[in-house]
CSV table of C-alpha atoms in Angstrom, one decimal:
chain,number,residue,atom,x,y,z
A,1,UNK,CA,-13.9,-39.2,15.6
A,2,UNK,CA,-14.4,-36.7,18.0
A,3,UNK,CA,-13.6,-32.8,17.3
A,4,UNK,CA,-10.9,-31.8,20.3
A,5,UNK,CA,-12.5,-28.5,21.0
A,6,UNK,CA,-10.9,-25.6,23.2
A,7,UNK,CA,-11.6,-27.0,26.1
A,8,UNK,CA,-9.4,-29.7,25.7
A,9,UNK,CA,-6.6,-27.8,24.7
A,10,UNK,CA,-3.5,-26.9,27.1
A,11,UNK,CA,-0.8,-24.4,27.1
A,12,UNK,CA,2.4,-27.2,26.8
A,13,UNK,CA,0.8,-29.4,24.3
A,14,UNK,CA,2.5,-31.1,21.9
A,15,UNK,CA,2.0,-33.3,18.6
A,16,UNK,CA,4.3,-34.6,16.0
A,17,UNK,CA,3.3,-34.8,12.5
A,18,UNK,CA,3.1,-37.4,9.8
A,19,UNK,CA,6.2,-36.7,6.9
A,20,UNK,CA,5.8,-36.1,3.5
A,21,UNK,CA,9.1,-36.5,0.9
A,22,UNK,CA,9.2,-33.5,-0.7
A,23,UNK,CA,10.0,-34.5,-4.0
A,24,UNK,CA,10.8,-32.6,-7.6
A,25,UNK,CA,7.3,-33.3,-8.7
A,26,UNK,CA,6.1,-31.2,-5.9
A,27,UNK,CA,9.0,-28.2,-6.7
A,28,UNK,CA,7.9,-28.6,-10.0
A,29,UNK,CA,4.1,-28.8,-9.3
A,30,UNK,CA,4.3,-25.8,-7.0
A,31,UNK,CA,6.0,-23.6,-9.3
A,32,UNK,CA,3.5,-24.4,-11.8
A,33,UNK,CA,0.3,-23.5,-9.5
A,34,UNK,CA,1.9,-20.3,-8.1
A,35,UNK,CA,4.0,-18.9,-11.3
A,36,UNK,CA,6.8,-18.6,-8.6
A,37,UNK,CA,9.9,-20.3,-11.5
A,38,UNK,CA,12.5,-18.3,-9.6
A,39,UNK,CA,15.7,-20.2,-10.9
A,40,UNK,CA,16.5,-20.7,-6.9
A,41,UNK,CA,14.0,-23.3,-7.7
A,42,UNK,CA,13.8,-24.4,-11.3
A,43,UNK,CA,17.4,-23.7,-12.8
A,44,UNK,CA,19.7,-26.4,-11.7
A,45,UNK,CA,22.9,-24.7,-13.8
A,46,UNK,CA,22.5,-21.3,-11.8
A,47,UNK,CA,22.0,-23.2,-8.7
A,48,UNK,CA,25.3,-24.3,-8.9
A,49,UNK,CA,26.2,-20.8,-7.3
A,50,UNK,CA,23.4,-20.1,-4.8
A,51,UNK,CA,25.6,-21.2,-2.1
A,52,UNK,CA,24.4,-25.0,-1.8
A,53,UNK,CA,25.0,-25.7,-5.0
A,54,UNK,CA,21.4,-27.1,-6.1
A,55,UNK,CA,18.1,-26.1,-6.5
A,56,UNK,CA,16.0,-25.7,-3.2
A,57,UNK,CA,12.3,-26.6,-2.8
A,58,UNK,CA,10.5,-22.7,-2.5
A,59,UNK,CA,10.2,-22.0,1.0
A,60,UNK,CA,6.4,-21.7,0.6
A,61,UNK,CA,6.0,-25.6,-0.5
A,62,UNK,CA,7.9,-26.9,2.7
A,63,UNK,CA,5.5,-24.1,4.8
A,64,UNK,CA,2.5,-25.2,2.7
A,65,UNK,CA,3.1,-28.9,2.7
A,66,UNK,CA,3.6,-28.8,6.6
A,67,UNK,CA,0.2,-27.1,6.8
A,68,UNK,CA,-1.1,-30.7,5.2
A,69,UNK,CA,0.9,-32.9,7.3
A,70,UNK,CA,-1.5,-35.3,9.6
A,71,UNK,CA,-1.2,-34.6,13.3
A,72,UNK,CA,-3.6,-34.2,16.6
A,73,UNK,CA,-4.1,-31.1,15.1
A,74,UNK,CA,-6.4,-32.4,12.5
A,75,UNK,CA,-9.0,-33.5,15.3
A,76,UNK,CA,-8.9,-30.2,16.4
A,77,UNK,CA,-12.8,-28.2,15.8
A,78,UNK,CA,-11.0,-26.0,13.1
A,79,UNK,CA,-13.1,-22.5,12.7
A,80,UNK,CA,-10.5,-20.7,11.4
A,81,UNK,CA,-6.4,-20.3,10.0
A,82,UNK,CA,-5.9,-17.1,11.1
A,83,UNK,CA,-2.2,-16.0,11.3
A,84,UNK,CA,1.1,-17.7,10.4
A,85,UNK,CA,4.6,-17.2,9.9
A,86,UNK,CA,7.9,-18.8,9.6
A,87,UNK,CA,11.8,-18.5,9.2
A,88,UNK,CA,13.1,-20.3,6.5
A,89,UNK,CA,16.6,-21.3,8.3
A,90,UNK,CA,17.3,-24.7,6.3
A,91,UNK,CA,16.9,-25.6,2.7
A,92,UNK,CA,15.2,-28.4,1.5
A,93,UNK,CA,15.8,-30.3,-1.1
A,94,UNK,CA,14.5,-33.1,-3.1
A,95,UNK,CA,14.5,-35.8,-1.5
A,96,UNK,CA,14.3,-34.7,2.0
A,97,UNK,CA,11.8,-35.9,4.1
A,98,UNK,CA,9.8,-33.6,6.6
A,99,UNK,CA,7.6,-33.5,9.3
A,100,UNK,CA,6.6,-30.6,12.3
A,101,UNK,CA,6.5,-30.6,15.7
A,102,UNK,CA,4.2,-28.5,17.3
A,103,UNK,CA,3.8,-27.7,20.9
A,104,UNK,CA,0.5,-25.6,22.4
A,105,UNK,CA,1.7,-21.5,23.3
A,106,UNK,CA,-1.7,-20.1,24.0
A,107,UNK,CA,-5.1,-21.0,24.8
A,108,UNK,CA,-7.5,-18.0,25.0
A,109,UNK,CA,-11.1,-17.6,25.0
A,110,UNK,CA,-12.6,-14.8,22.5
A,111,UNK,CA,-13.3,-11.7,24.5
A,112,UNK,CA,-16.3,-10.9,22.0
A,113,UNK,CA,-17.3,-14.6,20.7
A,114,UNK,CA,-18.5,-17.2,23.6
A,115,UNK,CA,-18.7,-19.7,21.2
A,116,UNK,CA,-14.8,-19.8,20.2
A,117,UNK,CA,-11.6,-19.0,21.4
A,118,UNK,CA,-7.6,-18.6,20.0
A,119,UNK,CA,-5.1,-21.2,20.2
A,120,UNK,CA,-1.1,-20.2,19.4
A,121,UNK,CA,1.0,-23.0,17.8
A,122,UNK,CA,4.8,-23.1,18.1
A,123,UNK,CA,5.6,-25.3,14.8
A,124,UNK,CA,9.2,-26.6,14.0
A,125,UNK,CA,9.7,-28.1,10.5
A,126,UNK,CA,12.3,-30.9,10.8
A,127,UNK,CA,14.3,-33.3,7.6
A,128,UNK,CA,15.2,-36.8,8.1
A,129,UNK,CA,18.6,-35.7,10.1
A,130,UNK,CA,16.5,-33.8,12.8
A,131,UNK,CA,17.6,-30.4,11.4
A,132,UNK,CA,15.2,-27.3,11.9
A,133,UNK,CA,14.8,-26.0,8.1
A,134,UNK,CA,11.3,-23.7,9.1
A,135,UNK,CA,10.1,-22.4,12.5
A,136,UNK,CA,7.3,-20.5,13.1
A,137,UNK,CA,3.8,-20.0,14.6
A,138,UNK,CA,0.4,-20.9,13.6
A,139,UNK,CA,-2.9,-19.1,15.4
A,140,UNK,CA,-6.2,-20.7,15.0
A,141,UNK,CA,-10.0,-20.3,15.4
A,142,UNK,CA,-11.1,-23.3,18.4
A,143,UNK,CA,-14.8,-24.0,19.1
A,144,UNK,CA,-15.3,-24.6,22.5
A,145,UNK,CA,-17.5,-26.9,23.9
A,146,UNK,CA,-21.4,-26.1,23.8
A,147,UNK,CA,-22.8,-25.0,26.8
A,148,UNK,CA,-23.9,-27.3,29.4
A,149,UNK,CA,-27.5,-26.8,30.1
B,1,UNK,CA,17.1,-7.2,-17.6
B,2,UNK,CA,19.1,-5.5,-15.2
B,3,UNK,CA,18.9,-6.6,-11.5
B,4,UNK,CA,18.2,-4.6,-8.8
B,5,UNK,CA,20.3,-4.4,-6.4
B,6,UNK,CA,20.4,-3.6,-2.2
B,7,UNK,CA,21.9,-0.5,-3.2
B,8,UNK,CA,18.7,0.4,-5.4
B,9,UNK,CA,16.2,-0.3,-2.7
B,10,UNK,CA,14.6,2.3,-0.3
B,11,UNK,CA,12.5,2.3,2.5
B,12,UNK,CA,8.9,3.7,1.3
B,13,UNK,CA,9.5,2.0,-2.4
B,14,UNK,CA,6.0,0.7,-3.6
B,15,UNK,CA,5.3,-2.2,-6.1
B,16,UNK,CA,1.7,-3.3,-7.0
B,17,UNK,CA,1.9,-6.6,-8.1
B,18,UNK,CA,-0.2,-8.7,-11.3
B,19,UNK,CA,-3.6,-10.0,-10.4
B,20,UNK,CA,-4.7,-13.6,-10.5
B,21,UNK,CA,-8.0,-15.2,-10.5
B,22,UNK,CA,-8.2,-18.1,-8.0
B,23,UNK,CA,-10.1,-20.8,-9.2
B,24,UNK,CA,-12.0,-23.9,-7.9
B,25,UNK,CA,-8.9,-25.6,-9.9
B,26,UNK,CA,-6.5,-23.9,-8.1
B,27,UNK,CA,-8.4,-25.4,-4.8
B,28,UNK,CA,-8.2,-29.0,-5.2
B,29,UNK,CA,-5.0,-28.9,-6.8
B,30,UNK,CA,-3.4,-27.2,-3.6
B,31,UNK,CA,-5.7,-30.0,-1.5
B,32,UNK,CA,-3.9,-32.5,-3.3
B,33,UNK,CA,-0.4,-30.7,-3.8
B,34,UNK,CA,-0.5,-30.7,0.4
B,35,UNK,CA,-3.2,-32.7,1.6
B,36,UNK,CA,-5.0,-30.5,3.4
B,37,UNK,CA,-8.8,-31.4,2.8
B,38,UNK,CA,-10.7,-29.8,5.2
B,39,UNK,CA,-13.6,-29.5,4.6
B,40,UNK,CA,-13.7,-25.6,4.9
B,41,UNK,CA,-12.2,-26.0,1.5
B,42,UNK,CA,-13.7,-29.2,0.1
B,43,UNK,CA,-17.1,-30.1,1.2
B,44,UNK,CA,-19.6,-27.1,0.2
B,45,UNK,CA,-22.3,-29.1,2.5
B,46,UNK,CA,-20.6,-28.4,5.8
B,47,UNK,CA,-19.7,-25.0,4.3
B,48,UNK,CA,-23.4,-23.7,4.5
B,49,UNK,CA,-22.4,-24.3,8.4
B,50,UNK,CA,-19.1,-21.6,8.5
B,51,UNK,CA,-19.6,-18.2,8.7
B,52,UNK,CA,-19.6,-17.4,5.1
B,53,UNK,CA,-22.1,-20.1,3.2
B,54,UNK,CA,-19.7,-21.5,1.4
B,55,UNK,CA,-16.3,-23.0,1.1
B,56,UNK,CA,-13.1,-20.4,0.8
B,57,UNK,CA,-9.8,-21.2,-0.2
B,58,UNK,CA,-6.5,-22.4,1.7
B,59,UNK,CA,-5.2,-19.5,3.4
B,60,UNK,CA,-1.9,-20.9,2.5
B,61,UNK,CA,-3.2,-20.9,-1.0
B,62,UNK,CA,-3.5,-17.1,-1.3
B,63,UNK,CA,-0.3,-16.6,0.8
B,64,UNK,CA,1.9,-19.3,-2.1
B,65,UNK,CA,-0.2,-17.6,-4.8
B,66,UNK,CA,1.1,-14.0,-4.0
B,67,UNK,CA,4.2,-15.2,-3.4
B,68,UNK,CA,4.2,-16.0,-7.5
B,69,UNK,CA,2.7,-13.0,-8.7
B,70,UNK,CA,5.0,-10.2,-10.8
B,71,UNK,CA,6.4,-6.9,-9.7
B,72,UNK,CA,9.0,-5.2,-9.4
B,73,UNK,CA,10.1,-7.6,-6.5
B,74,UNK,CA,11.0,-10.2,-9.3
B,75,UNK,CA,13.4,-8.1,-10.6
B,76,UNK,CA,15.6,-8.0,-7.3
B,77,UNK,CA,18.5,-9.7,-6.8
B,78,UNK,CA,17.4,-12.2,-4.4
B,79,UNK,CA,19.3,-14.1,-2.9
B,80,UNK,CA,17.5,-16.0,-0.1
B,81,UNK,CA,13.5,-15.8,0.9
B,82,UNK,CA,13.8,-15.6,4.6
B,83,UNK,CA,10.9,-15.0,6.7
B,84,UNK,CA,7.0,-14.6,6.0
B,85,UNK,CA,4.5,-13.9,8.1
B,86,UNK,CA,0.2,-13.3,7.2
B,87,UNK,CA,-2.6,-12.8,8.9
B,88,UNK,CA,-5.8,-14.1,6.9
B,89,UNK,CA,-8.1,-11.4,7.3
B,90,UNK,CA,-10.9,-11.8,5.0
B,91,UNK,CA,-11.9,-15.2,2.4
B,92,UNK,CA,-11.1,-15.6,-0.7
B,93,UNK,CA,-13.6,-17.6,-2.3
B,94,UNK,CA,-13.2,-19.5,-5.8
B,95,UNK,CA,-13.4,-16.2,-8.8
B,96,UNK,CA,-12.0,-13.7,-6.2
B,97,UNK,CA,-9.4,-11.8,-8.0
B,98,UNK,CA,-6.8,-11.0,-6.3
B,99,UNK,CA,-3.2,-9.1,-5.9
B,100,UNK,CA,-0.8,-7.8,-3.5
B,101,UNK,CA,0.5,-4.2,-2.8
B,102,UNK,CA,4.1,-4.0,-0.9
B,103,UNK,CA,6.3,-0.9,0.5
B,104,UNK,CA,9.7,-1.4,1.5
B,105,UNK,CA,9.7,-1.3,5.3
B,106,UNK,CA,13.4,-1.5,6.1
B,107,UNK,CA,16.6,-2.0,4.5
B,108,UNK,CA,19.8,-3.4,6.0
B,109,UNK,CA,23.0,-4.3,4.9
B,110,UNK,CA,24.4,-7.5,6.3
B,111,UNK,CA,26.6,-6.9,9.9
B,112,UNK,CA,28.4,-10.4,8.7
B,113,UNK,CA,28.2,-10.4,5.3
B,114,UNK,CA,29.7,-7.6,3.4
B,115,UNK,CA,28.0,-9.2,0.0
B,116,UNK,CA,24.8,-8.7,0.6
B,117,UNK,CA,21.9,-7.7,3.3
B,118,UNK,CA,18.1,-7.8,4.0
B,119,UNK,CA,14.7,-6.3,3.1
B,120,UNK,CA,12.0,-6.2,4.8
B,121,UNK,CA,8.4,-5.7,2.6
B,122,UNK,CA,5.0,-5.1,4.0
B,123,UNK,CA,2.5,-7.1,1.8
B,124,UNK,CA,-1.3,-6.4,1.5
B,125,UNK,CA,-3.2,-8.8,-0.8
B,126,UNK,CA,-6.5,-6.9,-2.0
B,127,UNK,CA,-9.5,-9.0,-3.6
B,128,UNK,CA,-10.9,-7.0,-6.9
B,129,UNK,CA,-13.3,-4.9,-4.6
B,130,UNK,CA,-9.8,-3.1,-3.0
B,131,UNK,CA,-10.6,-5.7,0.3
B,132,UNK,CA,-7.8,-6.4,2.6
B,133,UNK,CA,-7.6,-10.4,2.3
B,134,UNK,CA,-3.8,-11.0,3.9
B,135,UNK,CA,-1.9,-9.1,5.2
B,136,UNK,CA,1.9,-9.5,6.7
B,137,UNK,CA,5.8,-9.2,5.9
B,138,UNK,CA,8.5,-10.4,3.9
B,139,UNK,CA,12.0,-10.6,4.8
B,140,UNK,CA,14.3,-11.2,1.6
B,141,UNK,CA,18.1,-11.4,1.4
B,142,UNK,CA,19.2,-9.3,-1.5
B,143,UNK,CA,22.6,-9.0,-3.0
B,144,UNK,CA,25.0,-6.1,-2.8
B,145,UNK,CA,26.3,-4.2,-6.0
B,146,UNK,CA,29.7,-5.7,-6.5
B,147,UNK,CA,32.4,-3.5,-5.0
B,148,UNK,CA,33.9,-0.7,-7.7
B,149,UNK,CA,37.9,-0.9,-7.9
């Protein structure tokens, strides 16, 4: 394998991710390592009246899980996660499959660091019908390239 | 437990939240929960190479983790999570304490929906020596008092 450093990068580029079923064992999983047992999540009779009428998977598990999906991104030379975020405009539940698409927004060499340099990430979480349920950004640390001698 | 409602909520309201002590357990089960292995979490060899000696947890770890901490944010009447956004400012490394500090920094009721309307909440998450680890925003949906007769 060799590491895509920042070099290679391009404002305009895009990937699509692997997908992961998001399952109950990972709602259930999730609220078990994070404490997070909001009954949004875990209470399938109050549910009933959150307005889709079922438990939803915890924002934070699809965000998390998308973060694990395998893309071009994962050949990347990774220094550092340094920023995200995301709008949580779909629900997902069990049983919905997801993946990202991501598309390049920024490439920028580090003012004070020669050896690295900041990549933006425009990242749309999709389910199996194409819907957007999360869209967001990610920023990350890029080596670039060791200098030529 | 009474619920607290829109109505209750004011700009410049402070919550600390519990603390929690993230573990090397709480590592590899997030690794395996999303499948993210990189090795800046998993392989302490290429670690000695990173900036800090050793590996440091998911960023997305911390981030779920406070998430799932108590405070008086649990006691809300939340309707919807709606928006995050972090920027990971410092490591947390495996016996790093750590919890998050929030102030209110808006609240709106709803233009279309008379039921209910949003919060906004700045979030710091502080290791045990008062560092700055995360920090960002959460955007919450909250619901309204019902409406007196």
């Amino acid at each position: 394998m060799t590491a895509i450093h920042l070099d290679d990068i391009k404002p305009g580029d895009r990937t699509r991710s692997s997908r992961v079923t998001v399952t109950e064992a990972h709602i259930v999983w999730f609220a078990g390592l994070t404490g997070d047992f909001n009954p949004l999540h875990m209470d399938a009779e109050a549910a009933k009246a959150n307005g889709f009428g079922r438990t939803i998977a915890h924002g934070m598990l699809t965000h998390s899980l998308s973060t694990g999906l395998r893309s071009a991104i994962d050949d990347w030379a990774i220094l550092a996660f340094l920023e995200t975020r995301r709008r949580f405009v779909g629900p997902v539940f069990a049983g919905d499959t997801v993946h990202y698409e991501a598309e390049v927004a920024e490439v920028r060499p580090s003012a004070s660091k020669p050896d690295r340099g900041i990549v933006r990430v425009a990242i749309t979480v999709k389910n199996q019908r194409g819907e957007t349920v999360q869209e967001g950004e990610d920023v990350l640390s890029i080596a670039r390239k060791e200098a030529q001698a």
